PDB file of C-alpha atoms in Angstrom:
ATOM      1  CA  MET A   1     -45.450  56.165  -1.958  1.00  0.00           C
ATOM      2  CA  VAL A   2     -48.050  57.014  -4.578  1.00  0.00           C
ATOM      3  CA  PRO A   3     -49.518  53.735  -5.914  1.00  0.00           C
ATOM      4  CA  LEU A   4     -48.377  52.572  -9.334  1.00  0.00           C
ATOM      5  CA  THR A   5     -50.792  52.174 -12.212  1.00  0.00           C
ATOM      6  CA  ASP A   6     -50.733  48.855 -14.056  1.00  0.00           C
ATOM      7  CA  TYR A   7     -48.705  50.454 -16.842  1.00  0.00           C
ATOM      8  CA  GLU A   8     -46.187  51.956 -14.410  1.00  0.00           C
ATOM      9  CA  ALA A   9     -45.812  48.609 -12.617  1.00  0.00           C
ATOM     10  CA  ARG A  10     -44.954  47.011 -15.970  1.00  0.00           C
ATOM     11  CA  VAL A  11     -42.322  49.686 -16.606  1.00  0.00           C
ATOM     12  CA  VAL A  12     -40.833  49.030 -13.153  1.00  0.00           C
ATOM     13  CA  ARG A  13     -40.475  45.348 -14.071  1.00  0.00           C
ATOM     14  CA  GLU A  14     -38.828  46.271 -17.376  1.00  0.00           C
ATOM     15  CA  VAL A  15     -36.365  48.648 -15.711  1.00  0.00           C
ATOM     16  CA  ALA A  16     -35.571  46.014 -13.072  1.00  0.00           C
ATOM     17  CA  LEU A  17     -34.873  43.410 -15.775  1.00  0.00           C
ATOM     18  CA  TRP A  18     -32.744  45.878 -17.725  1.00  0.00           C
ATOM     19  CA  LYS A  19     -30.632  46.647 -14.666  1.00  0.00           C
ATOM     20  CA  GLY A  20     -29.838  42.989 -14.089  1.00  0.00           C
ATOM     21  CA  ARG A  21     -29.286  41.965 -17.690  1.00  0.00           C
ATOM     22  CA  LYS A  22     -25.806  41.639 -19.137  1.00  0.00           C
ATOM     23  CA  ARG A  23     -25.669  43.399 -22.466  1.00  0.00           C
ATOM     24  CA  ASN A  24     -25.154  41.173 -25.493  1.00  0.00           C
ATOM     25  CA  GLU A  25     -22.210  42.607 -27.423  1.00  0.00           C
ATOM     26  CA  ARG A  26     -22.603  42.164 -31.154  1.00  0.00           C
ATOM     27  CA  LEU A  27     -20.125  42.926 -33.942  1.00  0.00           C
ATOM     28  CA  ASN A  28     -17.341  41.616 -31.690  1.00  0.00           C
ATOM     29  CA  ALA A  29     -15.672  39.572 -34.428  1.00  0.00           C
ATOM     30  CA  LEU A  30     -15.364  42.544 -36.736  1.00  0.00           C
ATOM     31  CA  GLY A  31     -14.295  44.622 -33.776  1.00  0.00           C
ATOM     32  CA  ARG A  32     -11.374  42.278 -33.163  1.00  0.00           C
ATOM     33  CA  LEU A  33     -10.428  42.340 -36.844  1.00  0.00           C
ATOM     34  CA  THR A  34     -10.331  46.133 -36.883  1.00  0.00           C
ATOM     35  CA  ARG A  35      -8.639  46.615 -33.508  1.00  0.00           C
ATOM     36  CA  PRO A  36      -5.352  47.717 -35.143  1.00  0.00           C
ATOM     37  CA  LEU A  37      -7.297  50.427 -36.973  1.00  0.00           C
ATOM     38  CA  SER A  38      -8.838  51.511 -33.673  1.00  0.00           C
ATOM     39  CA  ALA A  39      -5.402  51.743 -32.047  1.00  0.00           C
ATOM     40  CA  PHE A  40      -4.155  53.772 -34.992  1.00  0.00           C
ATOM     41  CA  ALA A  41      -7.163  56.092 -34.784  1.00  0.00           C
ATOM     42  CA  MET A  42      -6.667  56.653 -31.071  1.00  0.00           C
ATOM     43  CA  GLY A  43      -3.126  57.776 -31.814  1.00  0.00           C
ATOM     44  CA  MET A  44      -4.376  60.143 -34.510  1.00  0.00           C
ATOM     45  CA  VAL A  45      -6.829  62.015 -32.282  1.00  0.00           C
ATOM     46  CA  PRO A  46      -5.226  64.452 -29.784  1.00  0.00           C
ATOM     47  CA  LYS A  47      -6.830  64.307 -26.353  1.00  0.00           C
ATOM     48  CA  GLN A  48      -7.382  68.080 -26.231  1.00  0.00           C
ATOM     49  CA  ALA A  49      -9.141  67.959 -29.586  1.00  0.00           C
ATOM     50  CA  VAL A  50     -11.447  65.210 -28.297  1.00  0.00           C
ATOM     51  CA  HIS A  51     -12.374  67.260 -25.241  1.00  0.00           C
ATOM     52  CA  ARG A  52     -13.121  70.266 -27.426  1.00  0.00           C
ATOM     53  CA  ALA A  53     -15.225  68.124 -29.759  1.00  0.00           C
ATOM     54  CA  LEU A  54     -17.285  66.771 -26.857  1.00  0.00           C
ATOM     55  CA  ALA A  55     -17.862  70.248 -25.429  1.00  0.00           C
ATOM     56  CA  THR A  56     -18.912  71.495 -28.869  1.00  0.00           C
ATOM     57  CA  ALA A  57     -21.127  68.455 -29.381  1.00  0.00           C
ATOM     58  CA  PHE A  58     -22.971  69.181 -26.130  1.00  0.00           C
ATOM     59  CA  THR A  59     -23.733  72.722 -27.283  1.00  0.00           C
ATOM     60  CA  THR A  60     -24.805  71.555 -30.734  1.00  0.00           C
ATOM     61  CA  SER A  61     -26.980  68.798 -29.275  1.00  0.00           C
ATOM     62  CA  THR A  62     -28.802  71.307 -27.084  1.00  0.00           C
ATOM     63  CA  TRP A  63     -29.424  73.557 -30.072  1.00  0.00           C
ATOM     64  CA  LEU A  64     -30.732  70.679 -32.207  1.00  0.00           C
ATOM     65  CA  SER A  65     -32.986  69.362 -29.447  1.00  0.00           C
ATOM     66  CA  GLY A  66     -35.246  72.278 -28.535  1.00  0.00           C
ATOM     67  CA  PRO A  67     -38.411  71.281 -26.648  1.00  0.00           C
ATOM     68  CA  ALA A  68     -40.936  72.689 -29.153  1.00  0.00           C
ATOM     69  CA  GLY A  69     -41.004  69.581 -31.364  1.00  0.00           C
ATOM     70  CA  VAL A  70     -41.433  67.171 -28.452  1.00  0.00           C
ATOM     71  CA  VAL A  71     -44.114  69.357 -26.843  1.00  0.00           C
ATOM     72  CA  ARG A  72     -46.015  69.448 -30.146  1.00  0.00           C
ATOM     73  CA  MET A  73     -45.618  65.701 -30.657  1.00  0.00           C
ATOM     74  CA  ALA A  74     -46.980  65.021 -27.155  1.00  0.00           C
ATOM     75  CA  GLY A  75     -49.933  67.385 -27.601  1.00  0.00           C
ATOM     76  CA  VAL A  76     -49.212  69.335 -24.402  1.00  0.00           C
ATOM     77  CA  GLU A  77     -48.787  73.043 -23.738  1.00  0.00           C
ATOM     78  CA  THR A  78     -45.444  73.052 -21.914  1.00  0.00           C
ATOM     79  CA  LEU A  79     -42.512  70.716 -21.328  1.00  0.00           C
ATOM     80  CA  ASP A  80     -43.206  70.677 -17.576  1.00  0.00           C
ATOM     81  CA  GLU A  81     -46.498  68.874 -18.215  1.00  0.00           C
ATOM     82  CA  LEU A  82     -44.579  65.827 -19.428  1.00  0.00           C
ATOM     83  CA  ARG A  83     -42.793  65.547 -16.091  1.00  0.00           C
ATOM     84  CA  TYR A  84     -46.027  64.911 -14.208  1.00  0.00           C
ATOM     85  CA  GLN A  85     -48.785  63.974 -16.661  1.00  0.00           C
ATOM     86  CA  SER A  86     -48.361  60.401 -17.909  1.00  0.00           C
ATOM     87  CA  LEU A  87     -45.470  57.979 -18.138  1.00  0.00           C
ATOM     88  CA  LYS A  88     -47.312  56.154 -20.914  1.00  0.00           C
ATOM     89  CA  LEU A  89     -47.488  59.353 -22.969  1.00  0.00           C
ATOM     90  CA  SER A  90     -43.790  60.061 -22.420  1.00  0.00           C
ATOM     91  CA  ASP A  91     -42.868  56.518 -23.458  1.00  0.00           C
ATOM     92  CA  SER A  92     -44.920  56.850 -26.623  1.00  0.00           C
ATOM     93  CA  VAL A  93     -43.194  60.094 -27.594  1.00  0.00           C
ATOM     94  CA  ALA A  94     -39.773  58.629 -26.725  1.00  0.00           C
ATOM     95  CA  ARG A  95     -40.369  55.685 -29.079  1.00  0.00           C
ATOM     96  CA  ARG A  96     -41.242  58.048 -31.944  1.00  0.00           C
ATOM     97  CA  VAL A  97     -38.187  60.178 -31.261  1.00  0.00           C
ATOM     98  CA  GLY A  98     -36.016  57.048 -31.113  1.00  0.00           C
ATOM     99  CA  LYS A  99     -37.138  55.865 -34.559  1.00  0.00           C
ATOM    100  CA  ARG A 100     -36.029  59.141 -36.117  1.00  0.00           C
ATOM    101  CA  ILE A 101     -32.654  59.096 -34.391  1.00  0.00           C
ATOM    102  CA  ARG A 102     -32.010  55.469 -35.409  1.00  0.00           C
ATOM    103  CA  ALA A 103     -32.824  56.374 -39.029  1.00  0.00           C
ATOM    104  CA  ALA A 104     -30.320  59.235 -38.919  1.00  0.00           C
ATOM    105  CA  ALA A 105     -27.679  56.901 -37.448  1.00  0.00           C
ATOM    106  CA  ALA A 106     -28.243  54.292 -40.176  1.00  0.00           C
ATOM    107  CA  LEU A 107     -27.968  56.874 -42.949  1.00  0.00           C
ATOM    108  CA  GLY A 108     -24.856  58.468 -41.467  1.00  0.00           C
ATOM    109  CA  GLY A 109     -23.095  55.132 -41.036  1.00  0.00           C
ATOM    110  CA  ALA A 110     -23.924  54.023 -44.581  1.00  0.00           C
ATOM    111  CA  VAL A 111     -22.666  57.270 -46.145  1.00  0.00           C
ATOM    112  CA  THR A 112     -19.428  57.497 -44.199  1.00  0.00           C
ATOM    113  CA  GLY A 113     -18.818  53.731 -44.471  1.00  0.00           C
ATOM    114  CA  SER A 114     -19.086  53.832 -48.269  1.00  0.00           C
ATOM    115  CA  ALA A 115     -16.376  56.495 -48.394  1.00  0.00           C
ATOM    116  CA  GLY A 116     -13.830  54.488 -46.380  1.00  0.00           C
ATOM    117  CA  TRP A 117     -11.399  55.586 -43.687  1.00  0.00           C
ATOM    118  CA  LEU A 118     -11.376  59.319 -44.437  1.00  0.00           C
ATOM    119  CA  PHE A 119     -15.102  59.764 -43.856  1.00  0.00           C
ATOM    120  CA  ALA A 120     -15.103  57.204 -41.054  1.00  0.00           C
ATOM    121  CA  VAL A 121     -12.846  59.485 -39.030  1.00  0.00           C
ATOM    122  CA  ALA A 122     -15.140  62.424 -39.819  1.00  0.00           C
ATOM    123  CA  ASP A 123     -18.090  60.359 -38.580  1.00  0.00           C
ATOM    124  CA  ILE A 124     -16.688  60.357 -35.040  1.00  0.00           C
ATOM    125  CA  SER A 125     -17.842  63.905 -34.253  1.00  0.00           C
ATOM    126  CA  THR A 126     -21.148  63.338 -36.056  1.00  0.00           C
ATOM    127  CA  LEU A 127     -21.922  60.229 -34.003  1.00  0.00           C
ATOM    128  CA  VAL A 128     -20.998  62.035 -30.778  1.00  0.00           C
ATOM    129  CA  VAL A 129     -23.514  64.762 -31.616  1.00  0.00           C
ATOM    130  CA  LEU A 130     -26.178  62.205 -32.541  1.00  0.00           C
ATOM    131  CA  SER A 131     -25.710  60.138 -29.385  1.00  0.00           C
ATOM    132  CA  MET A 132     -25.804  63.232 -27.173  1.00  0.00           C
ATOM    133  CA  ARG A 133     -28.923  64.334 -28.978  1.00  0.00           C
ATOM    134  CA  ALA A 134     -30.439  60.910 -28.276  1.00  0.00           C
ATOM    135  CA  VAL A 135     -29.959  61.376 -24.524  1.00  0.00           C
ATOM    136  CA  HIS A 136     -31.054  65.001 -24.562  1.00  0.00           C
ATOM    137  CA  ARG A 137     -34.135  64.447 -26.701  1.00  0.00           C
ATOM    138  CA  THR A 138     -35.192  61.398 -24.675  1.00  0.00           C
ATOM    139  CA  GLY A 139     -34.937  63.540 -21.550  1.00  0.00           C
ATOM    140  CA  LEU A 140     -37.286  66.064 -23.154  1.00  0.00           C
ATOM    141  CA  CYS A 141     -39.868  63.312 -23.673  1.00  0.00           C
ATOM    142  CA  TYR A 142     -40.059  62.888 -19.882  1.00  0.00           C
ATOM    143  CA  GLY A 143     -40.074  66.631 -19.139  1.00  0.00           C
ATOM    144  CA  TYR A 144     -36.364  67.104 -18.423  1.00  0.00           C
ATOM    145  CA  ALA A 145     -34.700  69.881 -20.414  1.00  0.00           C
ATOM    146  CA  LEU A 146     -31.070  69.107 -19.438  1.00  0.00           C
ATOM    147  CA  ASP A 147     -30.230  72.604 -20.652  1.00  0.00           C
ATOM    148  CA  ARG A 148     -28.088  73.818 -17.755  1.00  0.00           C
ATOM    149  CA  PRO A 149     -24.291  73.744 -18.092  1.00  0.00           C
ATOM    150  CA  GLU A 150     -23.890  71.702 -14.895  1.00  0.00           C
ATOM    151  CA  GLU A 151     -26.018  68.928 -16.374  1.00  0.00           C
ATOM    152  CA  GLN A 152     -23.357  68.075 -18.959  1.00  0.00           C
ATOM    153  CA  ALA A 153     -21.869  65.564 -16.508  1.00  0.00           C
ATOM    154  CA  TYR A 154     -25.296  63.898 -16.151  1.00  0.00           C
ATOM    155  CA  LEU A 155     -25.613  63.548 -19.909  1.00  0.00           C
ATOM    156  CA  MET A 156     -22.069  62.172 -20.126  1.00  0.00           C
ATOM    157  CA  ALA A 157     -22.809  59.672 -17.372  1.00  0.00           C
ATOM    158  CA  VAL A 158     -25.847  58.345 -19.275  1.00  0.00           C
ATOM    159  CA  LEU A 159     -23.668  57.930 -22.363  1.00  0.00           C
ATOM    160  CA  THR A 160     -21.046  56.086 -20.319  1.00  0.00           C
ATOM    161  CA  LEU A 161     -23.750  53.831 -18.903  1.00  0.00           C
ATOM    162  CA  SER A 162     -24.815  52.901 -22.440  1.00  0.00           C
ATOM    163  CA  THR A 163     -21.307  51.562 -23.174  1.00  0.00           C
ATOM    164  CA  THR A 164     -21.036  49.557 -19.925  1.00  0.00           C
ATOM    165  CA  THR A 165     -21.588  45.796 -20.221  1.00  0.00           C
ATOM    166  CA  SER A 166     -21.139  44.757 -16.570  1.00  0.00           C
ATOM    167  CA  PRO A 167     -24.379  44.808 -14.490  1.00  0.00           C
ATOM    168  CA  PRO A 168     -22.503  45.667 -11.233  1.00  0.00           C
ATOM    169  CA  ARG A 169     -20.748  48.581 -12.925  1.00  0.00           C
ATOM    170  CA  ARG A 170     -24.049  49.722 -14.444  1.00  0.00           C
ATOM    171  CA  LEU A 171     -25.676  49.677 -11.014  1.00  0.00           C
ATOM    172  CA  GLU A 172     -22.794  51.703  -9.612  1.00  0.00           C
ATOM    173  CA  LEU A 173     -23.196  54.354 -12.314  1.00  0.00           C
ATOM    174  CA  ILE A 174     -26.986  54.414 -11.879  1.00  0.00           C
ATOM    175  CA  GLY A 175     -26.486  54.947  -8.156  1.00  0.00           C
ATOM    176  CA  GLN A 176     -24.238  57.916  -8.905  1.00  0.00           C
ATOM    177  CA  LEU A 177     -26.878  59.363 -11.219  1.00  0.00           C
ATOM    178  CA  HIS A 178     -29.582  59.099  -8.523  1.00  0.00           C
ATOM    179  CA  ASP A 179     -27.450  60.049  -5.518  1.00  0.00           C
ATOM    180  CA  ALA A 180     -29.246  63.216  -4.431  1.00  0.00           C
ATOM    181  CA  ARG A 181     -28.389  64.701  -7.836  1.00  0.00           C
ATOM    182  CA  HIS A 182     -24.764  65.302  -6.711  1.00  0.00           C
ATOM    183  CA  TRP A 183     -23.464  63.874  -9.989  1.00  0.00           C
ATOM    184  CA  TRP A 184     -22.527  67.336 -11.290  1.00  0.00           C
ATOM    185  CA  LEU A 185     -19.924  67.718  -8.523  1.00  0.00           C
ATOM    186  CA  SER A 186     -17.753  64.876  -9.812  1.00  0.00           C
ATOM    187  CA  GLN A 187     -15.206  65.933 -12.429  1.00  0.00           C
ATOM    188  CA  ALA A 188     -13.829  62.385 -12.329  1.00  0.00           C
ATOM    189  CA  VAL A 189     -17.105  60.964 -13.660  1.00  0.00           C
ATOM    190  CA  ASP A 190     -17.119  63.502 -16.507  1.00  0.00           C
ATOM    191  CA  SER A 191     -13.507  62.683 -17.427  1.00  0.00           C
ATOM    192  CA  LEU A 192     -14.126  58.915 -17.293  1.00  0.00           C
ATOM    193  CA  ALA A 193     -17.223  59.347 -19.422  1.00  0.00           C
ATOM    194  CA  GLN A 194     -15.359  61.222 -22.128  1.00  0.00           C
ATOM    195  CA  GLU A 195     -12.613  58.593 -22.325  1.00  0.00           C
ATOM    196  CA  ALA A 196     -15.046  55.654 -22.546  1.00  0.00           C
ATOM    197  CA  ILE A 197     -17.260  57.334 -25.126  1.00  0.00           C
ATOM    198  CA  VAL A 198     -14.364  58.369 -27.351  1.00  0.00           C
ATOM    199  CA  LYS A 199     -12.884  54.848 -27.377  1.00  0.00           C
ATOM    200  CA  ARG A 200     -16.230  53.258 -28.270  1.00  0.00           C
ATOM    201  CA  ILE A 201     -16.953  55.685 -31.105  1.00  0.00           C
ATOM    202  CA  ILE A 202     -13.468  55.365 -32.574  1.00  0.00           C
ATOM    203  CA  ARG A 203     -13.937  51.589 -32.630  1.00  0.00           C
ATOM    204  CA  LEU A 204     -17.136  52.174 -34.599  1.00  0.00           C
ATOM    205  CA  ALA A 205     -15.243  54.400 -37.021  1.00  0.00           C
ATOM    206  CA  SER A 206     -12.698  51.638 -37.606  1.00  0.00           C
ATOM    207  CA  LEU A 207     -15.531  49.227 -38.482  1.00  0.00           C
ATOM    208  CA  GLU A 208     -16.703  51.665 -41.146  1.00  0.00           C
ATOM    209  CA  ALA A 209     -13.248  51.573 -42.697  1.00  0.00           C
ATOM    210  CA  VAL A 210     -13.352  47.801 -43.447  1.00  0.00           C
ATOM    211  CA  PRO A 211     -12.875  47.564 -47.228  1.00  0.00           C
ATOM    212  CA  GLY A 212     -15.877  46.362 -49.203  1.00  0.00           C
ATOM    213  CA  ILE A 213     -18.338  46.175 -46.299  1.00  0.00           C
ATOM    214  CA  GLY A 214     -17.817  49.525 -44.598  1.00  0.00           C
ATOM    215  CA  SER A 215     -21.195  50.900 -45.686  1.00  0.00           C
ATOM    216  CA  PHE A 216     -23.205  47.952 -44.334  1.00  0.00           C
ATOM    217  CA  VAL A 217     -21.151  47.531 -41.177  1.00  0.00           C
ATOM    218  CA  GLY A 218     -21.032  51.281 -40.548  1.00  0.00           C
ATOM    219  CA  SER A 219     -24.806  51.536 -40.733  1.00  0.00           C
ATOM    220  CA  ALA A 220     -25.350  48.474 -38.468  1.00  0.00           C
ATOM    221  CA  ALA A 221     -22.732  49.603 -35.949  1.00  0.00           C
ATOM    222  CA  ASN A 222     -24.128  53.124 -35.731  1.00  0.00           C
ATOM    223  CA  VAL A 223     -27.687  51.857 -35.240  1.00  0.00           C
ATOM    224  CA  LYS A 224     -26.517  49.394 -32.548  1.00  0.00           C
ATOM    225  CA  PHE A 225     -24.600  52.106 -30.688  1.00  0.00           C
ATOM    226  CA  VAL A 226     -27.383  54.680 -30.876  1.00  0.00           C
ATOM    227  CA  GLY A 227     -29.932  51.991 -29.974  1.00  0.00           C
ATOM    228  CA  ASP A 228     -27.982  51.250 -26.773  1.00  0.00           C
ATOM    229  CA  VAL A 229     -27.904  54.975 -25.973  1.00  0.00           C
ATOM    230  CA  LEU A 230     -31.661  55.326 -26.561  1.00  0.00           C
ATOM    231  CA  THR A 231     -32.524  52.264 -24.435  1.00  0.00           C
ATOM    232  CA  THR A 232     -30.290  53.408 -21.590  1.00  0.00           C
ATOM    233  CA  SER A 233     -31.695  56.938 -21.749  1.00  0.00           C
ATOM    234  CA  ARG A 234     -35.287  55.719 -21.722  1.00  0.00           C
ATOM    235  CA  ARG A 235     -34.727  53.460 -18.698  1.00  0.00           C
ATOM    236  CA  ILE A 236     -32.895  56.168 -16.760  1.00  0.00           C
ATOM    237  CA  PHE A 237     -35.552  58.793 -17.416  1.00  0.00           C
ATOM    238  CA  GLN A 238     -38.387  56.358 -16.715  1.00  0.00           C
ATOM    239  CA  GLU A 239     -36.973  55.720 -13.257  1.00  0.00           C
ATOM    240  CA  ARG A 240     -36.244  59.410 -12.710  1.00  0.00           C
ATOM    241  CA  TRP A 241     -39.862  60.232 -13.655  1.00  0.00           C
ATOM    242  CA  LEU A 242     -41.200  57.580 -11.260  1.00  0.00           C
ATOM    243  CA  ARG A 243     -38.977  58.827  -8.445  1.00  0.00           C
ATOM    244  CA  ASP A 244     -39.913  62.467  -8.983  1.00  0.00           C
ATOM    245  CA  ASN A 245     -43.609  61.566  -8.971  1.00  0.00           C
ATOM    246  CA  GLY A 246     -43.327  59.686  -5.678  1.00  0.00           C
ATOM    247  CA  LYS A 247     -43.943  56.273  -7.252  1.00  0.00           C
ATOM    248  CA  VAL A 248     -40.691  54.569  -6.218  1.00  0.00           C
ATOM    249  CA  ASP A 249     -37.650  55.271  -4.066  1.00  0.00           C
ATOM    250  CA  GLN A 250     -35.480  53.226  -6.388  1.00  0.00           C
ATOM    251  CA  ILE A 251     -35.844  50.199  -8.649  1.00  0.00           C
ATOM    252  CA  PRO A 252     -33.550  47.313  -7.619  1.00  0.00           C
ATOM    253  CA  PRO A 253     -32.405  44.720 -10.174  1.00  0.00           C
ATOM    254  CA  ALA A 254     -34.984  42.102 -11.158  1.00  0.00           C
ATOM    255  CA  ALA A 255     -33.960  39.479  -8.590  1.00  0.00           C
ATOM    256  CA  SER A 256     -35.124  41.545  -5.608  1.00  0.00           C
ATOM    257  CA  TYR A 257     -37.617  44.172  -6.805  1.00  0.00           C
ATOM    258  CA  ARG A 258     -41.183  44.275  -5.470  1.00  0.00           C
ATOM    259  CA  PRO A 259     -43.488  46.889  -7.086  1.00  0.00           C
ATOM    260  CA  ASN A 260     -46.107  48.839  -5.136  1.00  0.00           C
ATOM    261  CA  ARG A 261     -49.205  47.968  -7.156  1.00  0.00           C
ATOM    262  CA  GLY A 262     -52.298  50.153  -7.459  1.00  0.00           C
ATOM    263  CA  HIS A 263     -54.655  51.611 -10.082  1.00  0.00           C
TER     264      HIS A 263
END
């Protein structure tokens, strides 16, 4: 193993803590109040249409997330440099990218929430695109283009991971992501990912439809969802970067990890 710098050792600790931490679900009370709306929305969206929307969203996300902006922001010549140069630099760029995506999520939720149920339904496809862009653009910050068709399942798996509250289930999904990169062979993972993502986003749309508070709740819910996606993406790509640079084999949950310190 290549020795870790002090900064990289700190990131290893953070990833280990993240893996073992149970996510704190907020907005649960409003979620329960709007559950009938969510059930109604699920019935209104044909499964084939959802699959088409996700496929289209992946294409749109790739188009919106070209590497030129990230390369310029990082001050490097090519995207490949970010895969090997500095984890600290990649983290810095990822934080800047995340702020912009959170701002877009807040604005989108406020606008659609103020218009009630009709725009809340329309916000579903918009939020799918934004969340996929969050994963894709975070990957760029660490030097990973994710621009090949077979990597759609990887992107979907990261999105699924961001909606998973159980630490054991999260560890299982992370293991699938790191398992010799065979994740693209599993159609079952891709199908499961689509179902979980669609249900979560439709629940968010139903929150936006709450009369009188849809704008505020829609903005908060969108930012919370996209924030979870950004955090998950950053942790996954941090570990992938460390693995690809020979710094770690894997990062176990906090209770058992032991970093390989160096300078």
